[in-house]
Amino acid sequence: MEFNNLTVEISQPIATVTVNRPNVLNALNLETVGELGTAFSMLEADPNVRAIIMTGAGEKAFVAGADITEFRGKSAPAMIPFAKKGHDVARIMESMGKPIIAAVNGYALGGGCEMAMACDIRFAADTARFGQPEILLGLIPGMGGTQRLARLVGLGIARELIYGGEQISAQRAYEIGLVNRVFPLEQLIDETAKFAHKLAALPSHALKMAKLATNYGYDQSLDNGLMLETQCFAHCWSHPNLEEGVAAFLEKRKANFHQD
Ligand code: COA
């Protein structure tokens, strides 16, 4: 499928979604947000894709936020659908059964930080910068930042970043748990691809259950989360890959998993 503001490359079993508006540091206009939703839905349905990388075009930015040029002269009724679209895309990303890894190659500000947070795992270049600078425009995050940042790094640090609007380095993002790993920029894509391939080689049904149990269980009470975990755990027992994984371990050989 062709997009105006994205490239989607599939090199089985990995797909790479690249936001491709380098002249505006990959800022997200409404069309781009819609295209991201379409792209992730398409990749969810593609049986040849088992892990996804999200990144930004060029060496300067992952995504430098919502496209501020679309803000001028707008009012809440016009902008609420934009924010809701962002929420919808993030939910598509979080609810799909395949892992998404953000390769944050530069600025991840505002909606860029929010999209990175909707990915399962974040790897960053040592040059990357993170932040929720909306307050500097007289705004607050509108694509999930007020909720996901606190869930990832804790309420205290989330308040500091959202209230103050300051940018932080990749190293600081790593220290607060916003980023999983930091690499030199030139190694970022290779290292992310290596990890994506590692995930793609694992039994996809178990990976899907792991994602659903962690993502959907997180906001539940412990009892409800444990109930969900039990359902996902039980689902794994109905898949022949489990027998193969156990047999391979006991027979001291490499497992030959069937990927569905
Ligand atoms: N929306 C629209 N355009 C943007 C943009 C955004 N979020 N972020 C950057 N751009 C554009 C700039 O206007 C500039 O366009 P121009 O070349 O036509 O002047 C181009 O991208 C390059 O950005 P520039 O500001 O010149 O780069 P820089 O290296 O000096 O600064 C940033 C980089 C990221 C610090 C700065 O662009 C910035 O603060 N961007 C806005 C970040 C933001 O507030 N995001 C949240 C929005 S809700």
GROMACS .gro file of C-alpha atoms and ligand atoms in nm:
model
  308
    1MET     CA    1   0.000   0.000   0.000
    2GLU     CA    2   0.125   0.351  -0.087
    3PHE     CA    3   0.124   0.629   0.170
    4ASN     CA    4   0.189   1.002   0.132
    5ASN     CA    5   0.372   1.047   0.462
    6LEU     CA    6   0.504   0.703   0.553
    7THR     CA    7   0.711   0.428   0.405
    8VAL     CA    8   0.631   0.071   0.498
    9GLU     CA    9   0.898  -0.179   0.407
   10ILE     CA   10   0.847  -0.549   0.461
   11SER     CA   11   1.147  -0.774   0.479
   12GLN     CA   12   0.992  -1.091   0.612
   13PRO     CA   13   0.931  -1.137   0.899
   14ILE     CA   14   1.001  -0.773   0.993
   15ALA     CA   15   0.816  -0.461   0.879
   16THR     CA   16   0.957  -0.111   0.921
   17VAL     CA   17   0.721   0.185   0.939
   18THR     CA   18   0.904   0.512   0.878
   19VAL     CA   19   0.734   0.847   0.925
   20ASN     CA   20   0.857   1.031   0.620
   21ARG     CA   21   0.820   1.408   0.648
   22PRO     CA   22   1.184   1.502   0.712
   23ASN     CA   23   1.135   1.867   0.608
   24VAL     CA   24   0.920   1.920   0.917
   25LEU     CA   25   1.113   1.674   1.135
   26ASN     CA   26   0.845   1.411   1.069
   27ALA     CA   27   0.575   1.613   1.244
   28LEU     CA   28   0.239   1.439   1.251
   29ASN     CA   29  -0.034   1.606   1.054
   30LEU     CA   30  -0.383   1.456   1.057
   31GLU     CA   31  -0.319   1.263   0.736
   32THR     CA   32  -0.005   1.103   0.880
   33VAL     CA   33  -0.185   0.994   1.196
   34GLY     CA   34  -0.456   0.833   0.979
   35GLU     CA   35  -0.191   0.662   0.767
   36LEU     CA   36  -0.022   0.521   1.077
   37GLY     CA   37  -0.354   0.365   1.181
   38THR     CA   38  -0.398   0.213   0.836
   39ALA     CA   39  -0.039   0.086   0.825
   40PHE     CA   40  -0.047  -0.083   1.165
   41SER     CA   41  -0.388  -0.241   1.094
   42MET     CA   42  -0.254  -0.370   0.763
   43LEU     CA   43   0.058  -0.513   0.929
   44GLU     CA   44  -0.149  -0.679   1.199
   45ALA     CA   45  -0.338  -0.865   0.928
   46ASP     CA   46  -0.026  -0.962   0.731
   47PRO     CA   47   0.074  -1.319   0.823
   48ASN     CA   48   0.425  -1.262   0.687
   49VAL     CA   49   0.499  -0.994   0.946
   50ARG     CA   50   0.583  -1.098   1.301
   51ALA     CA   51   0.755  -0.789   1.443
   52ILE     CA   52   0.745  -0.420   1.352
   53ILE     CA   53   0.995  -0.135   1.380
   54MET     CA   54   0.874   0.226   1.390
   55THR     CA   55   1.121   0.504   1.312
   56GLY     CA   56   1.154   0.847   1.149
   57ALA     CA   57   1.313   0.951   0.821
   58GLY     CA   58   1.649   1.128   0.836
   59GLU     CA   59   1.897   1.149   1.119
   60LYS     CA   60   1.744   1.436   1.310
   61ALA     CA   61   1.399   1.328   1.421
   62PHE     CA   62   1.184   1.032   1.509
   63VAL     CA   63   0.877   1.260   1.522
   64ALA     CA   64   0.898   1.623   1.644
   65GLY     CA   65   0.536   1.626   1.756
   66ALA     CA   66   0.204   1.713   1.607
   67ASP     CA   67   0.227   1.939   1.302
   68ILE     CA   68   0.198   2.282   1.462
   69THR     CA   69   0.110   2.442   1.129
   70GLU     CA   70  -0.226   2.265   1.154
   71PHE     CA   71  -0.300   2.431   1.491
   72ARG     CA   72  -0.340   2.789   1.371
   73GLY     CA   73  -0.696   2.918   1.378
   74LYS     CA   74  -0.831   2.588   1.507
   75SER     CA   75  -1.073   2.543   1.796
   76ALA     CA   76  -1.139   2.254   2.032
   77PRO     CA   77  -1.415   2.094   1.816
   78ALA     CA   78  -1.172   2.080   1.525
   79MET     CA   79  -0.880   1.948   1.728
   80ILE     CA   80  -1.052   1.692   1.950
   81PRO     CA   81  -1.094   1.451   1.654
   82PHE     CA   82  -0.718   1.487   1.588
   83ALA     CA   83  -0.639   1.389   1.946
   84LYS     CA   84  -0.891   1.105   1.934
   85LYS     CA   85  -0.736   0.975   1.614
   86GLY     CA   86  -0.402   0.968   1.792
   87HIS     CA   87  -0.560   0.774   2.077
   88ASP     CA   88  -0.711   0.528   1.829
   89VAL     CA   89  -0.379   0.468   1.654
   90ALA     CA   90  -0.202   0.410   1.985
   91ARG     CA   91  -0.469   0.159   2.085
   92ILE     CA   92  -0.430  -0.023   1.752
   93MET     CA   93  -0.058  -0.046   1.826
   94GLU     CA   94  -0.105  -0.166   2.182
   95SER     CA   95  -0.381  -0.416   2.110
   96MET     CA   96  -0.229  -0.584   1.804
   97GLY     CA   97  -0.071  -0.920   1.873
   98LYS     CA   98   0.271  -0.833   1.727
   99PRO     CA   99   0.553  -0.648   1.902
  100ILE     CA  100   0.637  -0.295   1.788
  101ILE     CA  101   0.980  -0.154   1.864
  102ALA     CA  102   1.044   0.219   1.835
  103ALA     CA  103   1.386   0.303   1.692
  104VAL     CA  104   1.406   0.661   1.816
  105ASN     CA  105   1.661   0.821   1.588
  106GLY     CA  106   1.631   1.185   1.701
  107TYR     CA  107   1.369   1.418   1.843
  108ALA     CA  108   1.070   1.237   1.997
  109LEU     CA  109   0.871   1.533   2.120
  110GLY     CA  110   0.501   1.572   2.193
  111GLY     CA  111   0.313   1.331   1.966
  112GLY     CA  112   0.650   1.172   1.881
  113CYS     CA  113   0.710   1.079   2.242
  114GLU     CA  114   0.347   0.966   2.262
  115MET     CA  115   0.378   0.740   1.956
  116ALA     CA  116   0.705   0.597   2.092
  117MET     CA  117   0.528   0.522   2.419
  118ALA     CA  118   0.254   0.335   2.231
  119CYS     CA  119   0.526   0.101   2.101
  120ASP     CA  120   0.606  -0.202   2.315
  121ILE     CA  121   0.978  -0.130   2.347
  122ARG     CA  122   1.189   0.179   2.280
  123PHE     CA  123   1.547   0.175   2.156
  124ALA     CA  124   1.709   0.516   2.112
  125ALA     CA  125   2.009   0.673   1.945
  126ASP     CA  126   2.241   0.847   2.189
  127THR     CA  127   2.151   1.168   2.004
  128ALA     CA  128   1.775   1.131   2.061
  129ARG     CA  129   1.581   1.386   2.263
  130PHE     CA  130   1.253   1.322   2.440
  131GLY     CA  131   0.992   1.551   2.583
  132GLN     CA  132   0.634   1.666   2.611
  133PRO     CA  133   0.678   2.036   2.527
  134GLU     CA  134   0.310   2.113   2.461
  135ILE     CA  135   0.292   2.339   2.768
  136LEU     CA  136   0.525   2.582   2.589
  137LEU     CA  137   0.249   2.633   2.331
  138GLY     CA  138  -0.024   2.675   2.592
  139LEU     CA  139  -0.137   2.316   2.548
  140ILE     CA  140  -0.107   1.976   2.711
  141PRO     CA  141  -0.032   1.638   2.552
  142GLY     CA  142  -0.339   1.515   2.364
  143MET     CA  143  -0.236   1.180   2.219
  144GLY     CA  144  -0.198   0.988   2.543
  145GLY     CA  145   0.107   1.156   2.698
  146THR     CA  146  -0.056   1.251   3.027
  147GLN     CA  147  -0.152   0.888   3.081
  148ARG     CA  148   0.122   0.674   2.927
  149LEU     CA  149   0.418   0.875   3.055
  150ALA     CA  150   0.311   0.832   3.417
  151ARG     CA  151   0.253   0.462   3.359
  152LEU     CA  152   0.604   0.423   3.217
  153VAL     CA  153   0.815   0.646   3.440
  154GLY     CA  154   0.595   0.715   3.744
  155LEU     CA  155   0.375   1.009   3.829
  156GLY     CA  156   0.642   1.232   3.981
  157ILE     CA  157   0.876   1.238   3.681
  158ALA     CA  158   0.580   1.253   3.439
  159ARG     CA  159   0.456   1.566   3.614
  160GLU     CA  160   0.804   1.720   3.592
  161LEU     CA  161   0.826   1.655   3.218
  162ILE     CA  162   0.468   1.754   3.132
  163TYR     CA  163   0.447   2.062   3.355
  164GLY     CA  164   0.794   2.192   3.264
  165GLY     CA  165   0.800   2.096   2.895
  166GLU     CA  166   1.177   2.036   2.907
  167GLN     CA  167   1.356   1.804   2.669
  168ILE     CA  168   1.566   1.521   2.809
  169SER     CA  169   1.856   1.328   2.659
  170ALA     CA  170   1.845   0.963   2.555
  171GLN     CA  171   2.065   0.882   2.855
  172ARG     CA  172   1.819   1.049   3.094
  173ALA     CA  173   1.529   0.874   2.917
  174TYR     CA  174   1.711   0.545   2.980
  175GLU     CA  175   1.768   0.629   3.346
  176ILE     CA  176   1.397   0.697   3.407
  177GLY     CA  177   1.281   0.389   3.218
  178LEU     CA  178   1.135   0.569   2.919
  179VAL     CA  179   1.385   0.398   2.692
  180ASN     CA  180   1.495   0.036   2.705
  181ARG     CA  181   1.836   0.063   2.539
  182VAL     CA  182   2.058   0.338   2.393
  183PHE     CA  183   2.294   0.289   2.097
  184PRO     CA  184   2.519   0.512   1.888
  185LEU     CA  185   2.300   0.652   1.608
  186GLU     CA  186   2.479   0.452   1.338
  187GLN     CA  187   2.405   0.125   1.520
  188LEU     CA  188   2.043   0.199   1.610
  189ILE     CA  189   1.862   0.042   1.316
  190ASP     CA  190   2.086  -0.268   1.304
  191GLU     CA  191   2.049  -0.327   1.677
  192THR     CA  192   1.673  -0.274   1.660
  193ALA     CA  193   1.644  -0.509   1.363
  194LYS     CA  194   1.852  -0.770   1.546
  195PHE     CA  195   1.614  -0.757   1.840
  196ALA     CA  196   1.308  -0.760   1.613
  197HIS     CA  197   1.440  -1.074   1.441
  198LYS     CA  198   1.496  -1.234   1.780
  199LEU     CA  199   1.133  -1.169   1.876
  200ALA     CA  200   1.006  -1.282   1.535
  201ALA     CA  201   1.177  -1.619   1.581
  202LEU     CA  202   0.989  -1.686   1.906
  203PRO     CA  203   0.654  -1.866   1.906
  204SER     CA  204   0.417  -1.596   1.783
  205HIS     CA  205   0.113  -1.724   1.974
  206ALA     CA  206   0.300  -1.696   2.306
  207LEU     CA  207   0.435  -1.352   2.215
  208LYS     CA  208   0.082  -1.239   2.140
  209MET     CA  209  -0.045  -1.371   2.473
  210ALA     CA  210   0.248  -1.206   2.653
  211LYS     CA  211   0.163  -0.871   2.491
  212LEU     CA  212  -0.208  -0.893   2.560
  213ALA     CA  213  -0.162  -1.005   2.921
  214THR     CA  214   0.084  -0.727   3.002
  215ASN     CA  215  -0.092  -0.449   2.807
  216TYR     CA  216  -0.449  -0.527   2.910
  217GLY     CA  217  -0.364  -0.648   3.259
  218TYR     CA  218  -0.165  -0.340   3.356
  219ASP     CA  219  -0.462  -0.114   3.425
  220GLN     CA  220  -0.667  -0.380   3.604
  221SER     CA  221  -0.684  -0.466   3.970
  222LEU     CA  222  -0.430  -0.736   4.058
  223ASP     CA  223  -0.712  -0.993   4.077
  224ASN     CA  224  -0.845  -0.905   3.732
  225GLY     CA  225  -0.494  -0.891   3.589
  226LEU     CA  226  -0.417  -1.235   3.727
  227MET     CA  227  -0.744  -1.365   3.583
  228LEU     CA  228  -0.643  -1.232   3.242
  229GLU     CA  229  -0.297  -1.385   3.281
  230THR     CA  230  -0.459  -1.722   3.354
  231GLN     CA  231  -0.667  -1.700   3.036
  232CYS     CA  232  -0.363  -1.610   2.826
  233PHE     CA  233  -0.154  -1.879   2.998
  234ALA     CA  234  -0.430  -2.134   2.928
  235HIS     CA  235  -0.444  -2.028   2.564
  236CYS     CA  236  -0.075  -2.118   2.526
  237TRP     CA  237  -0.153  -2.475   2.636
  238SER     CA  238  -0.390  -2.518   2.343
  239HIS     CA  239  -0.112  -2.453   2.091
  240PRO     CA  240   0.112  -2.734   1.957
  241ASN     CA  241   0.417  -2.506   1.985
  242LEU     CA  242   0.419  -2.554   2.360
  243GLU     CA  243   0.461  -2.929   2.322
  244GLU     CA  244   0.737  -2.867   2.070
  245GLY     CA  245   0.913  -2.615   2.297
  246VAL     CA  246   0.903  -2.851   2.594
  247ALA     CA  247   1.013  -3.151   2.384
  248ALA     CA  248   1.302  -2.954   2.233
  249PHE     CA  249   1.422  -2.853   2.578
  250LEU     CA  250   1.406  -3.205   2.713
  251GLU     CA  251   1.569  -3.355   2.401
  252LYS     CA  252   1.840  -3.084   2.407
  253ARG     CA  253   1.768  -2.966   2.052
  254LYS     CA  254   1.654  -2.644   1.887
  255ALA     CA  255   1.276  -2.603   1.881
  256ASN     CA  256   1.107  -2.604   1.544
  257PHE     CA  257   0.816  -2.370   1.603
  258HIS     CA  258   0.521  -2.332   1.373
  259GLN     CA  259   0.448  -1.961   1.322
  260ASP     CA  260   0.082  -1.879   1.271
  261COA     N1  261   0.528   2.100   1.351
  261COA     C1  262   0.550   2.161   1.234
  261COA     N2  263   0.671   2.190   1.188
  261COA     C2  264   0.776   2.155   1.264
  261COA     C3  265   0.761   2.089   1.386
  261COA     C4  266   0.630   2.062   1.430
  261COA     N3  267   0.605   1.997   1.544
  261COA     N4  268   0.883   2.067   1.440
  261COA     C5  269   0.972   2.116   1.351
  261COA     N5  270   0.909   2.169   1.246
  261COA     C6  271   0.968   2.232   1.127
  261COA     C7  272   1.025   2.369   1.160
  261COA     O1  273   0.922   2.467   1.157
  261COA     C8  274   1.126   2.384   1.051
  261COA     O2  275   1.059   2.419   0.931
  261COA     P1  276   1.125   2.531   0.831
  261COA     O3  277   1.253   2.466   0.783
  261COA     O4  278   1.025   2.547   0.724
  261COA     O5  279   1.152   2.651   0.914
  261COA     C9  280   1.179   2.243   1.031
  261COA     O6  281   1.081   2.156   1.087
  261COA    C10  282   1.311   2.219   1.103
  261COA     O7  283   1.292   2.254   1.238
  261COA     P2  284   1.381   2.363   1.315
  261COA     O8  285   1.300   2.418   1.425
  261COA     O9  286   1.442   2.458   1.219
  261COA    O10  287   1.496   2.267   1.372
  261COA     P3  288   1.582   2.292   1.501
  261COA    O11  289   1.691   2.190   1.496
  261COA    O12  290   1.622   2.435   1.514
  261COA    O13  291   1.485   2.258   1.623
  261COA    C11  292   1.318   2.129   1.740
  261COA    C12  293   1.434   2.128   1.638
  261COA    C13  294   1.257   1.991   1.740
  261COA    C14  295   1.374   2.160   1.880
  261COA    C15  296   1.214   2.237   1.702
  261COA    O14  297   1.182   2.220   1.565
  261COA    C16  298   1.088   2.231   1.782
  261COA    O15  299   1.085   2.276   1.895
  261COA     N6  300   0.981   2.175   1.720
  261COA    C17  301   0.850   2.172   1.784
  261COA    C18  302   0.844   2.064   1.889
  261COA    C19  303   0.708   2.065   1.959
  261COA    O16  304   0.670   2.161   2.023
  261COA     N7  305   0.637   1.954   1.946
  261COA    C20  306   0.508   1.938   2.010
  261COA    C21  307   0.400   1.992   1.925
  261COA     S1  308   0.243   1.981   2.004
   0.00000   0.00000   0.00000
